[in-house]
GROMACS .gro file of C-alpha atoms in nm:
model
  439
    1UNK     CA    1 -11.337  12.301 -14.406
    2UNK     CA    2 -11.469  12.566 -14.649
    3UNK     CA    3 -11.728  12.825 -14.557
    4UNK     CA    4 -12.000  12.651 -14.762
    5UNK     CA    5 -11.949  12.322 -14.577
    6UNK     CA    6 -11.963  12.502 -14.240
    7UNK     CA    7 -12.292  12.669 -14.337
    8UNK     CA    8 -12.439  12.334 -14.446
    9UNK     CA    9 -12.327  12.164 -14.123
   10UNK     CA   10 -12.466  12.441 -13.903
   11UNK     CA   11 -12.800  12.425 -14.089
   12UNK     CA   12 -12.828  12.050 -14.043
   13UNK     CA   13 -12.735  12.065 -13.674
   14UNK     CA   14 -12.981  12.348 -13.616
   15UNK     CA   15 -13.273  12.170 -13.783
   16UNK     CA   16 -13.219  11.813 -13.678
   17UNK     CA   17 -13.026  11.814 -13.352
   18UNK     CA   18 -13.094  12.135 -13.164
   19UNK     CA   19 -13.469  12.135 -13.227
   20UNK     CA   20 -13.706  11.856 -13.126
   21UNK     CA   21 -14.012  11.781 -13.336
   22UNK     CA   22 -14.261  12.048 -13.239
   23UNK     CA   23 -14.625  11.965 -13.169
   24UNK     CA   24 -14.778  12.313 -13.201
   25UNK     CA   25 -14.938  12.429 -13.525
   26UNK     CA   26 -14.659  12.666 -13.627
   27UNK     CA   27 -14.400  12.410 -13.530
   28UNK     CA   28 -14.570  12.138 -13.731
   29UNK     CA   29 -14.575  12.359 -14.038
   30UNK     CA   30 -14.208  12.438 -13.989
   31UNK     CA   31 -14.126  12.068 -13.950
   32UNK     CA   32 -14.261  12.005 -14.300
   33UNK     CA   33 -14.050  12.286 -14.445
   34UNK     CA   34 -13.743  12.166 -14.256
   35UNK     CA   35 -13.781  11.812 -14.392
   36UNK     CA   36 -13.801  11.942 -14.749
   37UNK     CA   37 -13.503  12.173 -14.700
   38UNK     CA   38 -13.297  11.888 -14.561
   39UNK     CA   39 -13.408  11.644 -14.833
   40UNK     CA   40 -13.276  11.892 -15.089
   41UNK     CA   41 -12.932  11.895 -14.928
   42UNK     CA   42 -12.674  11.692 -15.127
   43UNK     CA   43 -12.629  11.461 -14.827
   44UNK     CA   44 -12.982  11.330 -14.893
   45UNK     CA   45 -13.074  11.426 -15.251
   46UNK     CA   46 -12.756  11.306 -15.422
   47UNK     CA   47 -12.749  10.995 -15.205
   48UNK     CA   48 -13.109  10.909 -15.310
   49UNK     CA   49 -13.020  10.958 -15.676
   50UNK     CA   50 -12.730  10.718 -15.636
   51UNK     CA   51 -12.951  10.458 -15.467
   52UNK     CA   52 -13.217  10.493 -15.734
   53UNK     CA   53 -12.966  10.448 -16.017
   54UNK     CA   54 -12.811  10.139 -15.859
   55UNK     CA   55 -13.155   9.980 -15.833
   56UNK     CA   56 -13.243  10.089 -16.186
   57UNK     CA   57 -12.935   9.915 -16.328
   58UNK     CA   58 -13.034   9.585 -16.163
   59UNK     CA   59 -13.414   9.544 -16.200
   60UNK     CA   60 -13.579   9.235 -16.051
   61UNK     CA   61 -13.928   9.098 -16.102
   62UNK     CA   62 -14.185   9.023 -15.832
   63UNK     CA   63 -14.065   8.799 -15.547
   64UNK     CA   64 -13.720   8.795 -15.713
   65UNK     CA   65 -13.598   9.125 -15.560
   66UNK     CA   66 -13.306   8.961 -15.379
   67UNK     CA   67 -13.035   9.214 -15.469
   68UNK     CA   68 -13.273   9.506 -15.416
   69UNK     CA   69 -13.365   9.369 -15.075
   70UNK     CA   70 -12.998   9.322 -14.988
   71UNK     CA   71 -12.924   9.681 -15.087
   72UNK     CA   72 -13.207   9.803 -14.863
   73UNK     CA   73 -13.087   9.597 -14.568
   74UNK     CA   74 -12.730   9.716 -14.615
   75UNK     CA   75 -12.840  10.079 -14.604
   76UNK     CA   76 -13.063  10.020 -14.301
   77UNK     CA   77 -12.768   9.853 -14.126
   78UNK     CA   78 -12.554  10.160 -14.196
   79UNK     CA   79 -12.825  10.376 -14.034
   80UNK     CA   80 -12.858  10.138 -13.735
   81UNK     CA   81 -13.225  10.087 -13.816
   82UNK     CA   82 -13.355   9.745 -13.702
   83UNK     CA   83 -13.567   9.542 -13.945
   84UNK     CA   84 -13.736   9.212 -14.007
   85UNK     CA   85 -13.640   8.994 -14.307
   86UNK     CA   86 -13.758   8.800 -14.498
   87UNK     CA   87 -14.119   8.915 -14.506
   88UNK     CA   88 -14.320   8.768 -14.795
   89UNK     CA   89 -14.005   8.622 -14.959
   90UNK     CA   90 -13.802   8.937 -15.028
   91UNK     CA   91 -13.981   9.208 -14.829
   92UNK     CA   92 -13.815   9.412 -14.556
   93UNK     CA   93 -13.990   9.587 -14.265
   94UNK     CA   94 -13.786   9.842 -14.069
   95UNK     CA   95 -13.862  10.028 -13.744
   96UNK     CA   96 -13.772  10.377 -13.626
   97UNK     CA   97 -13.876  10.516 -13.288
   98UNK     CA   98 -13.978  10.375 -12.953
   99UNK     CA   99 -14.082  10.030 -13.071
  100UNK     CA  100 -14.413  10.098 -12.896
  101UNK     CA  101 -14.756  10.222 -13.016
  102UNK     CA  102 -14.880  10.405 -13.202
  103UNK     CA  103 -14.744  10.251 -13.521
  104UNK     CA  104 -14.763  10.434 -13.855
  105UNK     CA  105 -14.631  10.277 -14.176
  106UNK     CA  106 -14.470  10.409 -14.495
  107UNK     CA  107 -14.464  10.181 -14.799
  108UNK     CA  108 -14.247  10.150 -15.111
  109UNK     CA  109 -14.275   9.878 -15.376
  110UNK     CA  110 -13.955   9.721 -15.513
  111UNK     CA  111 -14.027   9.517 -15.827
  112UNK     CA  112 -13.955   9.590 -16.192
  113UNK     CA  113 -14.129   9.495 -16.518
  114UNK     CA  114 -14.053   9.244 -16.793
  115UNK     CA  115 -13.953   9.508 -17.049
  116UNK     CA  116 -13.642   9.574 -17.254
  117UNK     CA  117 -13.529   9.928 -17.172
  118UNK     CA  118 -13.516  10.158 -17.472
  119UNK     CA  119 -13.360  10.460 -17.301
  120UNK     CA  120 -12.989  10.499 -17.378
  121UNK     CA  121 -12.818  10.646 -17.072
  122UNK     CA  122 -12.534  10.575 -16.835
  123UNK     CA  123 -12.749  10.379 -16.588
  124UNK     CA  124 -12.955  10.174 -16.832
  125UNK     CA  125 -13.079   9.836 -16.710
  126UNK     CA  126 -12.805   9.575 -16.719
  127UNK     CA  127 -13.056   9.288 -16.716
  128UNK     CA  128 -13.195   9.195 -17.059
  129UNK     CA  129 -13.574   9.199 -17.072
  130UNK     CA  130 -13.617   9.367 -16.733
  131UNK     CA  131 -13.665   9.735 -16.653
  132UNK     CA  132 -13.786   9.969 -16.382
  133UNK     CA  133 -14.056  10.128 -16.597
  134UNK     CA  134 -14.299  10.225 -16.322
  135UNK     CA  135 -14.082  10.423 -16.083
  136UNK     CA  136 -14.044  10.163 -15.810
  137UNK     CA  137 -13.668  10.229 -15.803
  138UNK     CA  138 -13.753  10.590 -15.713
  139UNK     CA  139 -14.005  10.475 -15.452
  140UNK     CA  140 -13.741  10.270 -15.271
  141UNK     CA  141 -13.488  10.554 -15.290
  142UNK     CA  142 -13.736  10.803 -15.142
  143UNK     CA  143 -13.833  10.577 -14.854
  144UNK     CA  144 -13.467  10.515 -14.774
  145UNK     CA  145 -13.413  10.891 -14.790
  146UNK     CA  146 -13.698  10.938 -14.544
  147UNK     CA  147 -13.546  10.670 -14.320
  148UNK     CA  148 -13.215  10.856 -14.321
  149UNK     CA  149 -13.385  11.176 -14.203
  150UNK     CA  150 -13.623  11.009 -13.959
  151UNK     CA  151 -13.345  10.817 -13.787
  152UNK     CA  152 -13.198  11.153 -13.680
  153UNK     CA  153 -13.531  11.219 -13.502
  154UNK     CA  154 -13.565  10.874 -13.348
  155UNK     CA  155 -13.534  11.001 -12.989
  156UNK     CA  156 -13.808  11.262 -13.047
  157UNK     CA  157 -14.064  11.026 -13.200
  158UNK     CA  158 -14.371  10.952 -12.989
  159UNK     CA  159 -14.432  10.606 -13.129
  160UNK     CA  160 -14.291  10.392 -13.410
  161UNK     CA  161 -14.257  10.450 -13.783
  162UNK     CA  162 -14.269  10.125 -13.980
  163UNK     CA  163 -14.082  10.114 -14.312
  164UNK     CA  164 -14.248   9.870 -14.553
  165UNK     CA  165 -14.036   9.765 -14.853
  166UNK     CA  166 -14.281   9.551 -15.047
  167UNK     CA  167 -14.218   9.293 -15.320
  168UNK     CA  168 -14.434   9.207 -15.619
  169UNK     CA  169 -14.670   9.499 -15.673
  170UNK     CA  170 -14.691   9.433 -16.047
  171UNK     CA  171 -14.950   9.157 -16.041
  172UNK     CA  172 -14.807   8.939 -15.765
  173UNK     CA  173 -15.015   9.075 -15.479
  174UNK     CA  174 -14.711   9.133 -15.260
  175UNK     CA  175 -14.904   9.362 -15.027
  176UNK     CA  176 -15.155   9.085 -14.958
  177UNK     CA  177 -14.877   8.841 -14.875
  178UNK     CA  178 -14.713   9.090 -14.640
  179UNK     CA  179 -15.041   9.136 -14.454
  180UNK     CA  180 -15.079   8.760 -14.424
  181UNK     CA  181 -14.753   8.743 -14.227
  182UNK     CA  182 -14.914   8.950 -13.948
  183UNK     CA  183 -14.616   9.188 -13.948
  184UNK     CA  184 -14.844   9.494 -13.976
  185UNK     CA  185 -15.126   9.382 -13.747
  186UNK     CA  186 -15.090   9.673 -13.502
  187UNK     CA  187 -15.024   9.946 -13.758
  188UNK     CA  188 -15.286  10.221 -13.723
  189UNK     CA  189 -15.229  10.401 -14.054
  190UNK     CA  190 -15.025  10.349 -14.370
  191UNK     CA  191 -14.914  10.592 -14.642
  192UNK     CA  192 -14.795  10.520 -14.995
  193UNK     CA  193 -14.707  10.725 -15.300
  194UNK     CA  194 -14.652  10.684 -15.672
  195UNK     CA  195 -14.449  10.910 -15.900
  196UNK     CA  196 -14.658  11.051 -16.186
  197UNK     CA  197 -14.585  11.208 -16.523
  198UNK     CA  198 -14.942  11.339 -16.529
  199UNK     CA  199 -14.872  11.576 -16.238
  200UNK     CA  200 -14.624  11.866 -16.269
  201UNK     CA  201 -14.307  11.846 -16.063
  202UNK     CA  202 -14.344  12.012 -15.723
  203UNK     CA  203 -14.716  11.928 -15.706
  204UNK     CA  204 -14.902  11.641 -15.542
  205UNK     CA  205 -15.240  11.490 -15.627
  206UNK     CA  206 -15.492  11.274 -15.445
  207UNK     CA  207 -15.848  11.260 -15.318
  208UNK     CA  208 -16.059  11.114 -15.037
  209UNK     CA  209 -16.244  10.790 -15.104
  210UNK     CA  210 -16.193  10.567 -15.411
  211UNK     CA  211 -15.896  10.676 -15.621
  212UNK     CA  212 -15.805  10.357 -15.812
  213UNK     CA  213 -16.028  10.075 -15.931
  214UNK     CA  214 -16.064   9.715 -15.825
  215UNK     CA  215 -15.900   9.491 -16.083
  216UNK     CA  216 -15.926   9.132 -16.198
  217UNK     CA  217 -15.795   8.922 -16.487
  218UNK     CA  218 -15.948   8.630 -16.673
  219UNK     CA  219 -15.848   8.364 -16.925
  220UNK     CA  220 -16.090   8.155 -17.129
  221UNK     CA  221 -16.020   7.855 -17.351
  222UNK     CA  222 -16.291   7.813 -17.616
  223UNK     CA  223 -16.293   7.468 -17.772
  224UNK     CA  224 -16.454   7.360 -18.097
  225UNK     CA  225 -16.355   7.119 -18.372
  226UNK     CA  226 -16.074   7.196 -18.613
  227UNK     CA  227 -16.075   7.134 -18.985
  228UNK     CA  228 -16.010   7.267 -19.333
  229UNK     CA  229 -16.102   7.632 -19.383
  230UNK     CA  230 -16.262   7.546 -19.717
  231UNK     CA  231 -16.501   7.302 -19.546
  232UNK     CA  232 -16.634   7.492 -19.241
  233UNK     CA  233 -16.946   7.274 -19.231
  234UNK     CA  234 -16.732   6.988 -19.104
  235UNK     CA  235 -16.585   7.199 -18.824
  236UNK     CA  236 -16.702   7.384 -18.514
  237UNK     CA  237 -16.530   7.720 -18.542
  238UNK     CA  238 -16.394   7.853 -18.206
  239UNK     CA  239 -16.268   8.174 -18.371
  240UNK     CA  240 -16.623   8.272 -18.467
  241UNK     CA  241 -16.745   8.184 -18.118
  242UNK     CA  242 -16.467   8.385 -17.953
  243UNK     CA  243 -16.538   8.684 -18.176
  244UNK     CA  244 -16.901   8.689 -18.068
  245UNK     CA  245 -16.797   8.651 -17.705
  246UNK     CA  246 -16.579   8.962 -17.729
  247UNK     CA  247 -16.862   9.168 -17.876
  248UNK     CA  248 -17.103   9.045 -17.609
  249UNK     CA  249 -16.859   9.124 -17.328
  250UNK     CA  250 -16.852   9.489 -17.436
  251UNK     CA  251 -17.225   9.508 -17.374
  252UNK     CA  252 -17.181   9.430 -17.004
  253UNK     CA  253 -17.073   9.789 -16.949
  254UNK     CA  254 -17.275   9.964 -17.221
  255UNK     CA  255 -17.606   9.791 -17.145
  256UNK     CA  256 -17.593   9.642 -16.795
  257UNK     CA  257 -17.391   9.889 -16.586
  258UNK     CA  258 -17.517  10.216 -16.442
  259UNK     CA  259 -17.362  10.488 -16.661
  260UNK     CA  260 -17.265  10.673 -16.342
  261UNK     CA  261 -17.084  10.366 -16.204
  262UNK     CA  262 -16.753  10.347 -16.392
  263UNK     CA  263 -16.662   9.999 -16.511
  264UNK     CA  264 -16.434   9.849 -16.777
  265UNK     CA  265 -16.411   9.512 -16.951
  266UNK     CA  266 -16.124   9.479 -17.199
  267UNK     CA  267 -16.013   9.172 -17.392
  268UNK     CA  268 -15.644   9.217 -17.458
  269UNK     CA  269 -15.543   8.865 -17.558
  270UNK     CA  270 -15.663   8.651 -17.850
  271UNK     CA  271 -15.461   8.344 -17.949
  272UNK     CA  272 -15.582   8.085 -18.197
  273UNK     CA  273 -15.474   7.920 -18.517
  274UNK     CA  274 -15.148   7.930 -18.704
  275UNK     CA  275 -15.238   7.881 -19.068
  276UNK     CA  276 -15.447   8.067 -19.328
  277UNK     CA  277 -15.646   7.761 -19.431
  278UNK     CA  278 -15.703   7.577 -19.102
  279UNK     CA  279 -15.981   7.621 -18.850
  280UNK     CA  280 -15.817   7.554 -18.511
  281UNK     CA  281 -15.947   7.325 -18.239
  282UNK     CA  282 -15.940   7.598 -17.975
  283UNK     CA  283 -15.888   7.966 -17.908
  284UNK     CA  284 -15.768   8.141 -17.592
  285UNK     CA  285 -15.885   8.489 -17.497
  286UNK     CA  286 -15.802   8.691 -17.189
  287UNK     CA  287 -15.856   9.031 -17.043
  288UNK     CA  288 -15.917   9.253 -16.745
  289UNK     CA  289 -16.219   9.399 -16.570
  290UNK     CA  290 -16.234   9.702 -16.339
  291UNK     CA  291 -16.492   9.868 -16.114
  292UNK     CA  292 -16.511  10.115 -15.826
  293UNK     CA  293 -16.728   9.913 -15.590
  294UNK     CA  294 -16.706   9.558 -15.463
  295UNK     CA  295 -17.065   9.490 -15.569
  296UNK     CA  296 -17.007   9.605 -15.928
  297UNK     CA  297 -16.680   9.414 -15.944
  298UNK     CA  298 -16.835   9.085 -15.832
  299UNK     CA  299 -17.129   9.136 -16.069
  300UNK     CA  300 -16.890   9.183 -16.359
  301UNK     CA  301 -16.701   8.868 -16.263
  302UNK     CA  302 -17.022   8.664 -16.256
  303UNK     CA  303 -17.148   8.802 -16.586
  304UNK     CA  304 -16.814   8.755 -16.766
  305UNK     CA  305 -16.824   8.384 -16.687
  306UNK     CA  306 -17.190   8.357 -16.785
  307UNK     CA  307 -17.150   8.542 -17.115
  308UNK     CA  308 -16.848   8.336 -17.220
  309UNK     CA  309 -16.991   7.995 -17.136
  310UNK     CA  310 -17.340   8.064 -17.270
  311UNK     CA  311 -17.236   8.254 -17.582
  312UNK     CA  312 -16.998   7.984 -17.702
  313UNK     CA  313 -17.280   7.733 -17.657
  314UNK     CA  314 -17.476   7.914 -17.929
  315UNK     CA  315 -17.190   7.821 -18.164
  316UNK     CA  316 -17.171   7.458 -18.040
  317UNK     CA  317 -16.843   7.522 -17.856
  318UNK     CA  318 -16.737   7.471 -17.496
  319UNK     CA  319 -16.544   7.707 -17.271
  320UNK     CA  320 -16.348   7.697 -16.949
  321UNK     CA  321 -16.302   8.028 -16.768
  322UNK     CA  322 -16.026   8.093 -16.518
  323UNK     CA  323 -15.997   8.403 -16.298
  324UNK     CA  324 -15.643   8.484 -16.192
  325UNK     CA  325 -15.574   8.547 -15.823
  326UNK     CA  326 -15.539   8.778 -15.651
  327UNK     CA  327 -15.813   9.027 -15.731
  328UNK     CA  328 -15.705   9.380 -15.636
  329UNK     CA  329 -15.961   9.569 -15.425
  330UNK     CA  330 -16.058   9.931 -15.480
  331UNK     CA  331 -15.788  10.168 -15.353
  332UNK     CA  332 -15.986  10.397 -15.122
  333UNK     CA  333 -15.830  10.676 -14.918
  334UNK     CA  334 -15.937  10.724 -14.558
  335UNK     CA  335 -16.117  11.060 -14.515
  336UNK     CA  336 -15.939  11.154 -14.192
  337UNK     CA  337 -15.602  11.073 -14.344
  338UNK     CA  338 -15.697  11.286 -14.645
  339UNK     CA  339 -15.730  11.587 -14.414
  340UNK     CA  340 -15.398  11.497 -14.257
  341UNK     CA  341 -15.232  11.475 -14.599
  342UNK     CA  342 -15.377  11.809 -14.708
  343UNK     CA  343 -15.243  11.979 -14.393
  344UNK     CA  344 -14.895  11.833 -14.437
  345UNK     CA  345 -14.881  11.900 -14.812
  346UNK     CA  346 -15.014  12.254 -14.771
  347UNK     CA  347 -14.742  12.338 -14.522
  348UNK     CA  348 -14.474  12.184 -14.740
  349UNK     CA  349 -14.562  12.281 -15.100
  350UNK     CA  350 -14.850  12.529 -15.061
  351UNK     CA  351 -15.224  12.483 -15.111
  352UNK     CA  352 -15.195  12.594 -15.473
  353UNK     CA  353 -14.974  12.292 -15.545
  354UNK     CA  354 -15.223  12.030 -15.425
  355UNK     CA  355 -15.433  11.884 -15.708
  356UNK     CA  356 -15.760  11.697 -15.675
  357UNK     CA  357 -15.705  11.366 -15.854
  358UNK     CA  358 -16.012  11.226 -16.030
  359UNK     CA  359 -16.059  10.849 -15.989
  360UNK     CA  360 -15.861  10.640 -16.237
  361UNK     CA  361 -15.928  10.292 -16.372
  362UNK     CA  362 -15.572  10.182 -16.294
  363UNK     CA  363 -15.516   9.950 -15.998
  364UNK     CA  364 -15.264   9.928 -15.714
  365UNK     CA  365 -15.198   9.654 -15.465
  366UNK     CA  366 -15.161   9.921 -15.196
  367UNK     CA  367 -15.538   9.859 -15.194
  368UNK     CA  368 -15.478   9.546 -14.983
  369UNK     CA  369 -15.313   9.760 -14.715
  370UNK     CA  370 -15.586  10.026 -14.732
  371UNK     CA  371 -15.855   9.759 -14.704
  372UNK     CA  372 -15.704   9.618 -14.383
  373UNK     CA  373 -15.562   9.940 -14.230
  374UNK     CA  374 -15.668  10.305 -14.264
  375UNK     CA  375 -15.459  10.399 -14.565
  376UNK     CA  376 -15.372  10.690 -14.789
  377UNK     CA  377 -15.223  10.684 -15.140
  378UNK     CA  378 -15.113  10.990 -15.334
  379UNK     CA  379 -14.932  11.086 -15.653
  380UNK     CA  380 -14.606  11.279 -15.659
  381UNK     CA  381 -14.553  11.507 -15.958
  382UNK     CA  382 -14.261  11.450 -16.196
  383UNK     CA  383 -14.377  11.622 -16.514
  384UNK     CA  384 -14.126  11.872 -16.651
  385UNK     CA  385 -14.175  11.936 -17.021
  386UNK     CA  386 -13.852  12.136 -17.042
  387UNK     CA  387 -13.681  11.796 -17.014
  388UNK     CA  388 -13.879  11.653 -17.307
  389UNK     CA  389 -14.216  11.487 -17.348
  390UNK     CA  390 -14.255  11.227 -17.069
  391UNK     CA  391 -14.338  10.870 -17.163
  392UNK     CA  392 -14.610  10.690 -16.965
  393UNK     CA  393 -14.536  10.421 -16.710
  394UNK     CA  394 -14.484  10.068 -16.844
  395UNK     CA  395 -14.318  10.215 -17.153
  396UNK     CA  396 -13.965  10.103 -17.250
  397UNK     CA  397 -13.884  10.475 -17.279
  398UNK     CA  398 -14.005  10.563 -16.929
  399UNK     CA  399 -13.782  10.795 -16.728
  400UNK     CA  400 -13.786  10.940 -16.376
  401UNK     CA  401 -13.742  11.309 -16.299
  402UNK     CA  402 -13.496  11.278 -16.011
  403UNK     CA  403 -13.562  11.636 -15.903
  404UNK     CA  404 -13.881  11.503 -15.744
  405UNK     CA  405 -13.708  11.265 -15.503
  406UNK     CA  406 -13.664  11.520 -15.219
  407UNK     CA  407 -14.039  11.591 -15.222
  408UNK     CA  408 -14.125  11.225 -15.177
  409UNK     CA  409 -13.874  11.170 -14.897
  410UNK     CA  410 -13.989  11.485 -14.717
  411UNK     CA  411 -14.359  11.400 -14.750
  412UNK     CA  412 -14.299  11.049 -14.617
  413UNK     CA  413 -14.112  11.192 -14.319
  414UNK     CA  414 -14.360  11.467 -14.236
  415UNK     CA  415 -14.671  11.253 -14.285
  416UNK     CA  416 -14.540  10.995 -14.039
  417UNK     CA  417 -14.396  11.223 -13.771
  418UNK     CA  418 -14.700  11.449 -13.767
  419UNK     CA  419 -14.933  11.151 -13.756
  420UNK     CA  420 -14.762  11.031 -13.439
  421UNK     CA  421 -14.800  11.378 -13.286
  422UNK     CA  422 -15.157  11.451 -13.397
  423UNK     CA  423 -15.316  11.108 -13.365
  424UNK     CA  424 -15.195  11.000 -13.024
  425UNK     CA  425 -15.442  10.762 -12.860
  426UNK     CA  426 -15.485  10.633 -12.508
  427UNK     CA  427 -15.232  10.354 -12.494
  428UNK     CA  428 -15.257  10.089 -12.222
  429UNK     CA  429 -14.947   9.995 -12.028
  430UNK     CA  430 -14.755   9.749 -12.242
  431UNK     CA  431 -14.541   9.473 -12.095
  432UNK     CA  432 -14.169   9.514 -12.149
  433UNK     CA  433 -14.063   9.344 -12.468
  434UNK     CA  434 -13.787   9.373 -12.720
  435UNK     CA  435 -13.812   9.648 -12.982
  436UNK     CA  436 -14.125   9.628 -13.202
  437UNK     CA  437 -14.242   9.293 -13.057
  438UNK     CA  438 -14.597   9.432 -13.070
  439UNK     CA  439 -14.581   9.393 -13.446
   0.00000   0.00000   0.00000
């Protein structure tokens, strides 16, 4: 064995076998540094890159993540980490630690998008029309990387870390379905992250309170009477009615909402007619609406339906409005967990590398977890302009800066282990059960 390999082995043994997880302030800070140092070692970093690329080559849409789920289970089996499967069709929930309270969860979403990848590289998507264009392949790789490190600490953990591999974040409400299984009913806190091209690599960004908006979608079919375009008097024009509806919907925000209460209504779909000289029988429009409070969100929903149905009546048309389930709640970060995150991140990357993230009108189904359990969601920086101008998520030219993977794995690990140390509660005597039966 060469000198370099001996040095690496001694470092790993020193950090992860000789030393237990420390509970004093200096020890906690050092734990965060140790996790990051270890995550940067080829044993973890190169392994995560390999996992991420395998998932990227085989993207699967929501509730269809069968191969991704199998890959996750195979890796957990190799680590001797017990898990439950299936959870919400393709989801996997793993357990590291005592199997007893307190329980703290770490979440990664698994699904891809219906996009044709435009990036030409060795690990391009092999599935036509499907692509990991939102970083979920990286999310899974980082959580597995954290699992690999945490399993080395399993005998030192003072509680149980729950690994949540979630299906169908992209519109399917997979988080909601996982909660409905009851698998997370005794979890006391949950953490999630998202890679971001808006945040420089090596930095993290978040905030206490609302960080992402509540989100809903609607479809409306506006029906009139078709006819010849040269004889509009014999028709009831649904295109004209729909056009006026769209203009009126924009006034819900500009004239009915408090200017200090951020809201959005956008019509992104308009389908009607197929010929230059024919007035169609019907038109379909659809869109999204967003708000940062439940009250504002429900008010928008009510007014969208009223405006559509009443406005088309002015033009002698009829309308049916359908709202698409599930609605995503506001993603709001727990204030105590925000302090916890700041402490962990400060010790790991330095206070100067923690950004305050202003609220964004995007939505995340992590919001279902954070609504049911004290939750915390943060953004992990990937931006590195020396590697070219980054494309936004949901772009066919989206790429992941794999240099950021060790930061995500280390933050997952440190957030969970330090939570178990710092947030110990008075636990009653539990009857003897098999591992993680409490969940």
